[in-house]
Amino acid sequence: MIKKRVLCCSVVLSVMILSKLYSTPNSTSKKDPIRKALLEQVEKQKKAIALSPEKQKEAYYRSVMFANKQVPLHNPSVERKFERYLANFSFRKQQTYDLHKKAAKHLPQIATILKSYGIPEDFKYVPLVESDMNPRITSHKGAGGYWQFMPATARLYGLKVNASVDERKDLIKSTHAAARYLKSLYKEFNDWTLVAAAYNVGGGSLKNTIRRQGTKDYYNLNLNKETGSYVYKLVSMKQVIENPYKHGYKRYAQVKDKYQHSNEANLL
């Protein structure tokens, strides 16, 4: 912050000196070395401020979206939560490329199916967060498969779940079922961020919470720990998959990240 203020002051001072020189007849020549040097210095300082870590962070955070809606990272509480989960998904914490390998293998198929139902592409990250793309995982409550469906919900949306077959473990069939479920939740909530929360906690439970607390803003709702962190996990997962270089996954940064400043190069 101190560095930023010093840079700003330097630019202001340089501009003041420069304007003084402009008003002096003997300094109006384009060949004036003092004027030229000051112009160059002002431009360098402007670029330094524009590309400072603080400015880069501000610009990056303005680009963070979920389901085509900006995440309110200007809110300090939202920013803190986002940074916590973003750090958890970074290469520094994971020390593995498994997330990106699974994403490269499965997400294109999932995205295509979701698109056919009109579901925002960002929901393709749900299976990575829910099951780590492992269909054999079953929760202590009985949720299973890629999308971690409860047996009753899975059957309701067209999947077979019985002693001999469990279609929750079929990526294509379970993704079609998930898309139908997400679409039904959107009819209830008319907000994709709330749809994500409802997918985690259940539509009825979320409706009761909204009614009690008098707000439909996910980021202002007082939710249980798992649901209160759910959207942050999805957003963080999206960031590390779409911006691998920025979050330490340099092996997957063969091209520019979706978000990258002009002074950030993927030097491989």
PDB file of C-alpha atoms in Angstrom:
ATOM      1  CA  MET A   1       0.000   0.000   0.000  1.00  0.00           C
ATOM      2  CA  ILE A   2       2.863   2.378   0.874  1.00  0.00           C
ATOM      3  CA  LYS A   3       4.566   1.526  -2.418  1.00  0.00           C
ATOM      4  CA  LYS A   4       1.333   2.231  -4.266  1.00  0.00           C
ATOM      5  CA  ARG A   5       0.988   5.667  -2.607  1.00  0.00           C
ATOM      6  CA  VAL A   6       4.603   6.532  -3.381  1.00  0.00           C
ATOM      7  CA  LEU A   7       4.078   5.640  -7.035  1.00  0.00           C
ATOM      8  CA  CYS A   8       0.900   7.725  -7.210  1.00  0.00           C
ATOM      9  CA  CYS A   9       2.629  10.703  -5.610  1.00  0.00           C
ATOM     10  CA  SER A  10       5.548  10.329  -7.999  1.00  0.00           C
ATOM     11  CA  VAL A  11       3.239  10.411 -10.987  1.00  0.00           C
ATOM     12  CA  VAL A  12       1.403  13.484  -9.676  1.00  0.00           C
ATOM     13  CA  LEU A  13       4.701  15.270  -9.005  1.00  0.00           C
ATOM     14  CA  SER A  14       6.032  14.372 -12.444  1.00  0.00           C
ATOM     15  CA  VAL A  15       2.869  15.620 -14.114  1.00  0.00           C
ATOM     16  CA  MET A  16       3.104  18.919 -12.182  1.00  0.00           C
ATOM     17  CA  ILE A  17       6.702  19.406 -13.259  1.00  0.00           C
ATOM     18  CA  LEU A  18       5.832  18.448 -16.793  1.00  0.00           C
ATOM     19  CA  SER A  19       2.955  20.933 -16.968  1.00  0.00           C
ATOM     20  CA  LYS A  20       5.328  23.619 -15.701  1.00  0.00           C
ATOM     21  CA  LEU A  21       7.732  22.775 -18.506  1.00  0.00           C
ATOM     22  CA  TYR A  22       4.909  22.894 -21.042  1.00  0.00           C
ATOM     23  CA  SER A  23       4.130  26.450 -19.953  1.00  0.00           C
ATOM     24  CA  THR A  24       7.746  27.509 -20.466  1.00  0.00           C
ATOM     25  CA  PRO A  25       8.414  28.664 -24.068  1.00  0.00           C
ATOM     26  CA  ASN A  26      11.991  27.356 -24.066  1.00  0.00           C
ATOM     27  CA  SER A  27      10.774  23.853 -23.197  1.00  0.00           C
ATOM     28  CA  THR A  28       8.180  23.303 -25.922  1.00  0.00           C
ATOM     29  CA  SER A  29      10.543  21.758 -28.412  1.00  0.00           C
ATOM     30  CA  LYS A  30      10.023  18.044 -29.010  1.00  0.00           C
ATOM     31  CA  LYS A  31      13.781  17.655 -28.846  1.00  0.00           C
ATOM     32  CA  ASP A  32      13.963  18.973 -25.292  1.00  0.00           C
ATOM     33  CA  PRO A  33      15.782  16.127 -23.442  1.00  0.00           C
ATOM     34  CA  ILE A  34      14.333  17.078 -20.045  1.00  0.00           C
ATOM     35  CA  ARG A  35      10.781  17.040 -21.356  1.00  0.00           C
ATOM     36  CA  LYS A  36      11.389  13.724 -23.124  1.00  0.00           C
ATOM     37  CA  ALA A  37      12.897  12.124 -20.016  1.00  0.00           C
ATOM     38  CA  LEU A  38       9.987  13.280 -17.863  1.00  0.00           C
ATOM     39  CA  LEU A  39       7.437  11.962 -20.341  1.00  0.00           C
ATOM     40  CA  GLU A  40       9.139   8.591 -20.359  1.00  0.00           C
ATOM     41  CA  GLN A  41       9.268   8.529 -16.556  1.00  0.00           C
ATOM     42  CA  VAL A  42       5.574   9.394 -16.228  1.00  0.00           C
ATOM     43  CA  GLU A  43       4.629   6.606 -18.644  1.00  0.00           C
ATOM     44  CA  LYS A  44       6.772   4.082 -16.769  1.00  0.00           C
ATOM     45  CA  GLN A  45       5.214   5.044 -13.456  1.00  0.00           C
ATOM     46  CA  LYS A  46       1.690   4.840 -14.882  1.00  0.00           C
ATOM     47  CA  LYS A  47       2.412   1.332 -16.142  1.00  0.00           C
ATOM     48  CA  ALA A  48       3.923   0.360 -12.787  1.00  0.00           C
ATOM     49  CA  ILE A  49       0.731   1.414 -11.007  1.00  0.00           C
ATOM     50  CA  ALA A  50      -1.525  -0.234 -13.597  1.00  0.00           C
ATOM     51  CA  LEU A  51       0.346  -3.536 -13.266  1.00  0.00           C
ATOM     52  CA  SER A  52       0.997  -3.425  -9.530  1.00  0.00           C
ATOM     53  CA  PRO A  53      -0.034  -6.521  -7.514  1.00  0.00           C
ATOM     54  CA  GLU A  54      -2.912  -4.565  -5.965  1.00  0.00           C
ATOM     55  CA  LYS A  55      -4.293  -3.526  -9.361  1.00  0.00           C
ATOM     56  CA  GLN A  56      -3.813  -7.014 -10.775  1.00  0.00           C
ATOM     57  CA  LYS A  57      -5.737  -8.503  -7.878  1.00  0.00           C
ATOM     58  CA  GLU A  58      -8.563  -5.981  -8.259  1.00  0.00           C
ATOM     59  CA  ALA A  59      -8.866  -6.694 -11.984  1.00  0.00           C
ATOM     60  CA  TYR A  60      -8.690 -10.461 -11.484  1.00  0.00           C
ATOM     61  CA  TYR A  61     -11.341 -10.434  -8.774  1.00  0.00           C
ATOM     62  CA  ARG A  62     -13.659  -8.404 -11.016  1.00  0.00           C
ATOM     63  CA  SER A  63     -13.378 -11.215 -13.576  1.00  0.00           C
ATOM     64  CA  VAL A  64     -14.472 -13.969 -11.174  1.00  0.00           C
ATOM     65  CA  MET A  65     -17.925 -15.202 -12.185  1.00  0.00           C
ATOM     66  CA  PHE A  66     -20.259 -18.050 -11.330  1.00  0.00           C
ATOM     67  CA  ALA A  67     -23.029 -18.997 -13.752  1.00  0.00           C
ATOM     68  CA  ASN A  68     -22.569 -15.691 -15.617  1.00  0.00           C
ATOM     69  CA  LYS A  69     -22.949 -13.662 -12.424  1.00  0.00           C
ATOM     70  CA  GLN A  70     -20.115 -11.737 -10.781  1.00  0.00           C
ATOM     71  CA  VAL A  71     -19.001 -13.022  -7.397  1.00  0.00           C
ATOM     72  CA  PRO A  72     -19.126 -10.038  -4.970  1.00  0.00           C
ATOM     73  CA  LEU A  73     -15.470 -10.140  -3.973  1.00  0.00           C
ATOM     74  CA  HIS A  74     -15.609  -6.455  -3.042  1.00  0.00           C
ATOM     75  CA  ASN A  75     -17.307  -7.745   0.120  1.00  0.00           C
ATOM     76  CA  PRO A  76     -14.470  -8.491   2.625  1.00  0.00           C
ATOM     77  CA  SER A  77     -16.279 -11.525   4.056  1.00  0.00           C
ATOM     78  CA  VAL A  78     -16.827 -13.026   0.592  1.00  0.00           C
ATOM     79  CA  GLU A  79     -13.220 -12.275  -0.346  1.00  0.00           C
ATOM     80  CA  ARG A  80     -11.864 -14.053   2.746  1.00  0.00           C
ATOM     81  CA  LYS A  81     -13.901 -17.196   2.106  1.00  0.00           C
ATOM     82  CA  PHE A  82     -13.002 -17.271  -1.569  1.00  0.00           C
ATOM     83  CA  GLU A  83      -9.280 -16.909  -0.846  1.00  0.00           C
ATOM     84  CA  ARG A  84      -9.424 -19.711   1.719  1.00  0.00           C
ATOM     85  CA  TYR A  85     -10.905 -22.249  -0.705  1.00  0.00           C
ATOM     86  CA  LEU A  86      -8.863 -20.993  -3.627  1.00  0.00           C
ATOM     87  CA  ALA A  87      -5.731 -21.694  -1.584  1.00  0.00           C
ATOM     88  CA  ASN A  88      -7.021 -25.201  -0.792  1.00  0.00           C
ATOM     89  CA  PHE A  89      -7.334 -26.008  -4.500  1.00  0.00           C
ATOM     90  CA  SER A  90      -4.027 -24.439  -5.535  1.00  0.00           C
ATOM     91  CA  PHE A  91      -1.086 -26.575  -6.633  1.00  0.00           C
ATOM     92  CA  ARG A  92       0.811 -25.509  -3.536  1.00  0.00           C
ATOM     93  CA  LYS A  93      -1.813 -27.275  -1.410  1.00  0.00           C
ATOM     94  CA  GLN A  94      -2.710 -30.180  -3.725  1.00  0.00           C
ATOM     95  CA  GLN A  95       0.804 -31.021  -4.980  1.00  0.00           C
ATOM     96  CA  THR A  96      -0.769 -33.068  -7.788  1.00  0.00           C
ATOM     97  CA  TYR A  97      -2.200 -32.625 -11.272  1.00  0.00           C
ATOM     98  CA  ASP A  98      -5.064 -35.081 -10.699  1.00  0.00           C
ATOM     99  CA  LEU A  99      -7.730 -32.364 -10.744  1.00  0.00           C
ATOM    100  CA  HIS A 100      -6.645 -31.189 -14.185  1.00  0.00           C
ATOM    101  CA  LYS A 101      -6.298 -34.727 -15.549  1.00  0.00           C
ATOM    102  CA  LYS A 102      -9.852 -35.557 -14.474  1.00  0.00           C
ATOM    103  CA  ALA A 103     -11.141 -32.239 -15.760  1.00  0.00           C
ATOM    104  CA  ALA A 104      -9.543 -32.759 -19.170  1.00  0.00           C
ATOM    105  CA  LYS A 105     -10.999 -36.261 -19.411  1.00  0.00           C
ATOM    106  CA  HIS A 106     -14.575 -35.676 -18.217  1.00  0.00           C
ATOM    107  CA  LEU A 107     -15.585 -32.003 -18.287  1.00  0.00           C
ATOM    108  CA  PRO A 108     -16.057 -31.641 -22.070  1.00  0.00           C
ATOM    109  CA  GLN A 109     -18.687 -34.431 -22.026  1.00  0.00           C
ATOM    110  CA  ILE A 110     -20.418 -32.981 -18.977  1.00  0.00           C
ATOM    111  CA  ALA A 111     -20.430 -29.452 -20.412  1.00  0.00           C
ATOM    112  CA  THR A 112     -22.029 -30.650 -23.661  1.00  0.00           C
ATOM    113  CA  ILE A 113     -24.858 -32.394 -21.816  1.00  0.00           C
ATOM    114  CA  LEU A 114     -25.496 -29.438 -19.497  1.00  0.00           C
ATOM    115  CA  LYS A 115     -25.588 -27.059 -22.457  1.00  0.00           C
ATOM    116  CA  SER A 116     -28.277 -29.177 -24.135  1.00  0.00           C
ATOM    117  CA  TYR A 117     -30.508 -28.503 -21.111  1.00  0.00           C
ATOM    118  CA  GLY A 118     -29.675 -24.798 -20.872  1.00  0.00           C
ATOM    119  CA  ILE A 119     -27.648 -25.254 -17.669  1.00  0.00           C
ATOM    120  CA  PRO A 120     -24.730 -22.811 -17.160  1.00  0.00           C
ATOM    121  CA  GLU A 121     -21.403 -24.469 -17.943  1.00  0.00           C
ATOM    122  CA  ASP A 122     -20.008 -23.713 -14.479  1.00  0.00           C
ATOM    123  CA  PHE A 123     -22.105 -26.577 -13.063  1.00  0.00           C
ATOM    124  CA  LYS A 124     -19.715 -28.986 -14.765  1.00  0.00           C
ATOM    125  CA  TYR A 125     -17.476 -28.510 -11.738  1.00  0.00           C
ATOM    126  CA  VAL A 126     -20.047 -30.058  -9.372  1.00  0.00           C
ATOM    127  CA  PRO A 127     -18.800 -33.659  -9.837  1.00  0.00           C
ATOM    128  CA  LEU A 128     -15.203 -32.571  -9.184  1.00  0.00           C
ATOM    129  CA  VAL A 129     -16.279 -30.984  -5.893  1.00  0.00           C
ATOM    130  CA  GLU A 130     -18.860 -33.634  -4.951  1.00  0.00           C
ATOM    131  CA  SER A 131     -17.059 -36.878  -5.729  1.00  0.00           C
ATOM    132  CA  ASP A 132     -13.627 -35.943  -7.086  1.00  0.00           C
ATOM    133  CA  MET A 133     -14.866 -37.734 -10.246  1.00  0.00           C
ATOM    134  CA  ASN A 134     -14.827 -41.028  -8.365  1.00  0.00           C
ATOM    135  CA  PRO A 135     -18.137 -42.875  -8.968  1.00  0.00           C
ATOM    136  CA  ARG A 136     -17.431 -45.385  -6.204  1.00  0.00           C
ATOM    137  CA  ILE A 137     -17.593 -42.808  -3.423  1.00  0.00           C
ATOM    138  CA  THR A 138     -20.641 -43.066  -1.146  1.00  0.00           C
ATOM    139  CA  SER A 139     -21.383 -40.569   1.625  1.00  0.00           C
ATOM    140  CA  HIS A 140     -22.398 -41.579   5.134  1.00  0.00           C
ATOM    141  CA  LYS A 141     -25.947 -40.473   4.237  1.00  0.00           C
ATOM    142  CA  GLY A 142     -26.068 -42.752   1.191  1.00  0.00           C
ATOM    143  CA  ALA A 143     -25.365 -40.266  -1.613  1.00  0.00           C
ATOM    144  CA  GLY A 144     -23.337 -41.871  -4.381  1.00  0.00           C
ATOM    145  CA  GLY A 145     -21.936 -41.698  -7.893  1.00  0.00           C
ATOM    146  CA  TYR A 146     -20.342 -38.844  -9.807  1.00  0.00           C
ATOM    147  CA  TRP A 147     -23.028 -36.333  -8.797  1.00  0.00           C
ATOM    148  CA  GLN A 148     -23.574 -37.770  -5.301  1.00  0.00           C
ATOM    149  CA  PHE A 149     -27.300 -38.398  -5.720  1.00  0.00           C
ATOM    150  CA  MET A 150     -29.366 -39.782  -2.873  1.00  0.00           C
ATOM    151  CA  PRO A 151     -31.101 -42.992  -4.066  1.00  0.00           C
ATOM    152  CA  ALA A 152     -34.599 -41.480  -3.952  1.00  0.00           C
ATOM    153  CA  THR A 153     -33.557 -38.343  -5.875  1.00  0.00           C
ATOM    154  CA  ALA A 154     -31.705 -40.444  -8.434  1.00  0.00           C
ATOM    155  CA  ARG A 155     -34.816 -42.535  -9.088  1.00  0.00           C
ATOM    156  CA  LEU A 156     -36.987 -39.423  -9.267  1.00  0.00           C
ATOM    157  CA  TYR A 157     -34.866 -38.100 -12.128  1.00  0.00           C
ATOM    158  CA  GLY A 158     -34.719 -41.326 -14.100  1.00  0.00           C
ATOM    159  CA  LEU A 159     -31.832 -43.384 -12.749  1.00  0.00           C
ATOM    160  CA  LYS A 160     -31.996 -47.038 -11.769  1.00  0.00           C
ATOM    161  CA  VAL A 161     -30.698 -47.687  -8.280  1.00  0.00           C
ATOM    162  CA  ASN A 162     -31.231 -51.158  -6.850  1.00  0.00           C
ATOM    163  CA  ALA A 163     -29.336 -54.200  -5.629  1.00  0.00           C
ATOM    164  CA  SER A 164     -28.111 -55.131  -9.116  1.00  0.00           C
ATOM    165  CA  VAL A 165     -27.576 -51.787 -10.855  1.00  0.00           C
ATOM    166  CA  ASP A 166     -26.621 -48.274  -9.817  1.00  0.00           C
ATOM    167  CA  GLU A 167     -26.771 -45.764 -12.664  1.00  0.00           C
ATOM    168  CA  ARG A 168     -25.417 -43.027 -10.423  1.00  0.00           C
ATOM    169  CA  LYS A 169     -22.033 -44.503 -11.381  1.00  0.00           C
ATOM    170  CA  ASP A 170     -22.688 -43.949 -15.091  1.00  0.00           C
ATOM    171  CA  LEU A 171     -21.271 -40.545 -16.036  1.00  0.00           C
ATOM    172  CA  ILE A 172     -23.529 -39.900 -19.028  1.00  0.00           C
ATOM    173  CA  LYS A 173     -26.798 -41.103 -17.482  1.00  0.00           C
ATOM    174  CA  SER A 174     -26.148 -39.427 -14.142  1.00  0.00           C
ATOM    175  CA  THR A 175     -25.238 -36.128 -15.844  1.00  0.00           C
ATOM    176  CA  HIS A 176     -28.531 -36.149 -17.750  1.00  0.00           C
ATOM    177  CA  ALA A 177     -30.329 -36.779 -14.450  1.00  0.00           C
ATOM    178  CA  ALA A 178     -28.363 -33.995 -12.751  1.00  0.00           C
ATOM    179  CA  ALA A 179     -29.256 -31.572 -15.550  1.00  0.00           C
ATOM    180  CA  ARG A 180     -32.965 -32.377 -15.128  1.00  0.00           C
ATOM    181  CA  TYR A 181     -32.662 -31.875 -11.380  1.00  0.00           C
ATOM    182  CA  LEU A 182     -30.792 -28.560 -11.747  1.00  0.00           C
ATOM    183  CA  LYS A 183     -33.399 -27.330 -14.197  1.00  0.00           C
ATOM    184  CA  SER A 184     -36.200 -28.147 -11.758  1.00  0.00           C
ATOM    185  CA  LEU A 185     -34.366 -26.282  -8.993  1.00  0.00           C
ATOM    186  CA  TYR A 186     -34.022 -23.233 -11.234  1.00  0.00           C
ATOM    187  CA  LYS A 187     -37.805 -23.183 -11.688  1.00  0.00           C
ATOM    188  CA  GLU A 188     -38.054 -22.939  -7.898  1.00  0.00           C
ATOM    189  CA  PHE A 189     -35.361 -20.349  -7.207  1.00  0.00           C
ATOM    190  CA  ASN A 190     -34.810 -18.470 -10.492  1.00  0.00           C
ATOM    191  CA  ASP A 191     -31.192 -17.897  -9.464  1.00  0.00           C
ATOM    192  CA  TRP A 192     -28.312 -20.190 -10.413  1.00  0.00           C
ATOM    193  CA  THR A 193     -26.258 -19.445  -7.300  1.00  0.00           C
ATOM    194  CA  LEU A 194     -29.207 -20.514  -5.143  1.00  0.00           C
ATOM    195  CA  VAL A 195     -29.616 -23.566  -7.386  1.00  0.00           C
ATOM    196  CA  ALA A 196     -26.055 -24.606  -6.498  1.00  0.00           C
ATOM    197  CA  ALA A 197     -26.800 -24.158  -2.797  1.00  0.00           C
ATOM    198  CA  ALA A 198     -30.074 -26.077  -3.119  1.00  0.00           C
ATOM    199  CA  TYR A 199     -28.275 -28.915  -4.903  1.00  0.00           C
ATOM    200  CA  ASN A 200     -26.147 -29.273  -1.795  1.00  0.00           C
ATOM    201  CA  VAL A 201     -28.686 -28.795   0.987  1.00  0.00           C
ATOM    202  CA  GLY A 202     -32.006 -29.573  -0.713  1.00  0.00           C
ATOM    203  CA  GLY A 203     -34.631 -27.233  -2.138  1.00  0.00           C
ATOM    204  CA  GLY A 204     -37.028 -27.444   0.814  1.00  0.00           C
ATOM    205  CA  SER A 205     -34.348 -26.718   3.384  1.00  0.00           C
ATOM    206  CA  LEU A 206     -33.024 -23.729   1.431  1.00  0.00           C
ATOM    207  CA  LYS A 207     -36.527 -22.307   0.987  1.00  0.00           C
ATOM    208  CA  ASN A 208     -37.096 -22.465   4.746  1.00  0.00           C
ATOM    209  CA  THR A 209     -33.782 -20.695   5.367  1.00  0.00           C
ATOM    210  CA  ILE A 210     -34.636 -17.945   2.890  1.00  0.00           C
ATOM    211  CA  ARG A 211     -38.056 -17.455   4.444  1.00  0.00           C
ATOM    212  CA  ARG A 212     -36.652 -17.258   7.998  1.00  0.00           C
ATOM    213  CA  GLN A 213     -33.775 -14.913   7.150  1.00  0.00           C
ATOM    214  CA  GLY A 214     -35.608 -12.708   4.643  1.00  0.00           C
ATOM    215  CA  THR A 215     -32.922 -12.654   1.951  1.00  0.00           C
ATOM    216  CA  LYS A 216     -32.405 -14.491  -1.332  1.00  0.00           C
ATOM    217  CA  ASP A 217     -28.752 -13.498  -1.599  1.00  0.00           C
ATOM    218  CA  TYR A 218     -26.620 -16.616  -1.138  1.00  0.00           C
ATOM    219  CA  TYR A 219     -23.661 -14.559   0.059  1.00  0.00           C
ATOM    220  CA  ASN A 220     -25.755 -12.997   2.851  1.00  0.00           C
ATOM    221  CA  LEU A 221     -27.493 -16.168   4.016  1.00  0.00           C
ATOM    222  CA  ASN A 222     -26.431 -17.805   7.265  1.00  0.00           C
ATOM    223  CA  LEU A 223     -26.111 -21.431   6.109  1.00  0.00           C
ATOM    224  CA  ASN A 224     -24.609 -24.584   7.544  1.00  0.00           C
ATOM    225  CA  LYS A 225     -20.867 -24.899   7.016  1.00  0.00           C
ATOM    226  CA  GLU A 226     -21.070 -27.289   4.048  1.00  0.00           C
ATOM    227  CA  THR A 227     -23.676 -25.304   2.113  1.00  0.00           C
ATOM    228  CA  GLY A 228     -22.151 -21.972   3.099  1.00  0.00           C
ATOM    229  CA  SER A 229     -18.871 -23.040   1.496  1.00  0.00           C
ATOM    230  CA  TYR A 230     -20.340 -24.890  -1.490  1.00  0.00           C
ATOM    231  CA  VAL A 231     -20.447 -22.088  -4.063  1.00  0.00           C
ATOM    232  CA  TYR A 232     -16.995 -20.903  -2.967  1.00  0.00           C
ATOM    233  CA  LYS A 233     -15.639 -24.384  -3.673  1.00  0.00           C
ATOM    234  CA  LEU A 234     -17.228 -24.443  -7.119  1.00  0.00           C
ATOM    235  CA  VAL A 235     -15.888 -20.983  -7.965  1.00  0.00           C
ATOM    236  CA  SER A 236     -12.419 -21.867  -6.677  1.00  0.00           C
ATOM    237  CA  MET A 237     -12.388 -25.117  -8.628  1.00  0.00           C
ATOM    238  CA  LYS A 238     -13.339 -23.191 -11.757  1.00  0.00           C
ATOM    239  CA  GLN A 239     -10.477 -20.748 -11.222  1.00  0.00           C
ATOM    240  CA  VAL A 240      -7.739 -23.362 -10.806  1.00  0.00           C
ATOM    241  CA  ILE A 241      -8.976 -25.346 -13.828  1.00  0.00           C
ATOM    242  CA  GLU A 242      -9.392 -22.344 -16.126  1.00  0.00           C
ATOM    243  CA  ASN A 243      -6.310 -20.457 -14.889  1.00  0.00           C
ATOM    244  CA  PRO A 244      -3.768 -23.216 -14.187  1.00  0.00           C
ATOM    245  CA  TYR A 245      -0.645 -21.068 -14.487  1.00  0.00           C
ATOM    246  CA  LYS A 246      -1.947 -18.434 -12.109  1.00  0.00           C
ATOM    247  CA  HIS A 247      -2.553 -21.052  -9.419  1.00  0.00           C
ATOM    248  CA  GLY A 248       0.632 -23.058  -9.816  1.00  0.00           C
ATOM    249  CA  TYR A 249      -0.406 -25.764 -12.288  1.00  0.00           C
ATOM    250  CA  LYS A 250       2.266 -24.826 -14.812  1.00  0.00           C
ATOM    251  CA  ARG A 251       2.314 -28.177 -16.580  1.00  0.00           C
ATOM    252  CA  TYR A 252      -1.224 -27.495 -17.809  1.00  0.00           C
ATOM    253  CA  ALA A 253      -0.503 -23.905 -18.844  1.00  0.00           C
ATOM    254  CA  GLN A 254       0.329 -24.601 -22.486  1.00  0.00           C
ATOM    255  CA  VAL A 255      -1.638 -21.527 -23.582  1.00  0.00           C
ATOM    256  CA  LYS A 256      -2.627 -18.318 -21.833  1.00  0.00           C
ATOM    257  CA  ASP A 257      -4.974 -18.624 -18.902  1.00  0.00           C
ATOM    258  CA  LYS A 258      -8.523 -17.349 -19.424  1.00  0.00           C
ATOM    259  CA  TYR A 259      -7.527 -14.497 -17.144  1.00  0.00           C
ATOM    260  CA  GLN A 260      -4.028 -13.126 -17.522  1.00  0.00           C
ATOM    261  CA  HIS A 261      -2.466  -9.685 -17.275  1.00  0.00           C
ATOM    262  CA  SER A 262      -0.160  -8.397 -19.977  1.00  0.00           C
ATOM    263  CA  ASN A 263       2.818  -8.738 -17.639  1.00  0.00           C
ATOM    264  CA  GLU A 264       2.022 -12.344 -16.747  1.00  0.00           C
ATOM    265  CA  ALA A 265       3.527 -14.756 -19.245  1.00  0.00           C
ATOM    266  CA  ASN A 266       3.353 -18.542 -19.244  1.00  0.00           C
ATOM    267  CA  LEU A 267       7.075 -19.078 -19.532  1.00  0.00           C
ATOM    268  CA  LEU A 268       7.462 -22.791 -20.159  1.00  0.00           C
TER     269      LEU A 268
END
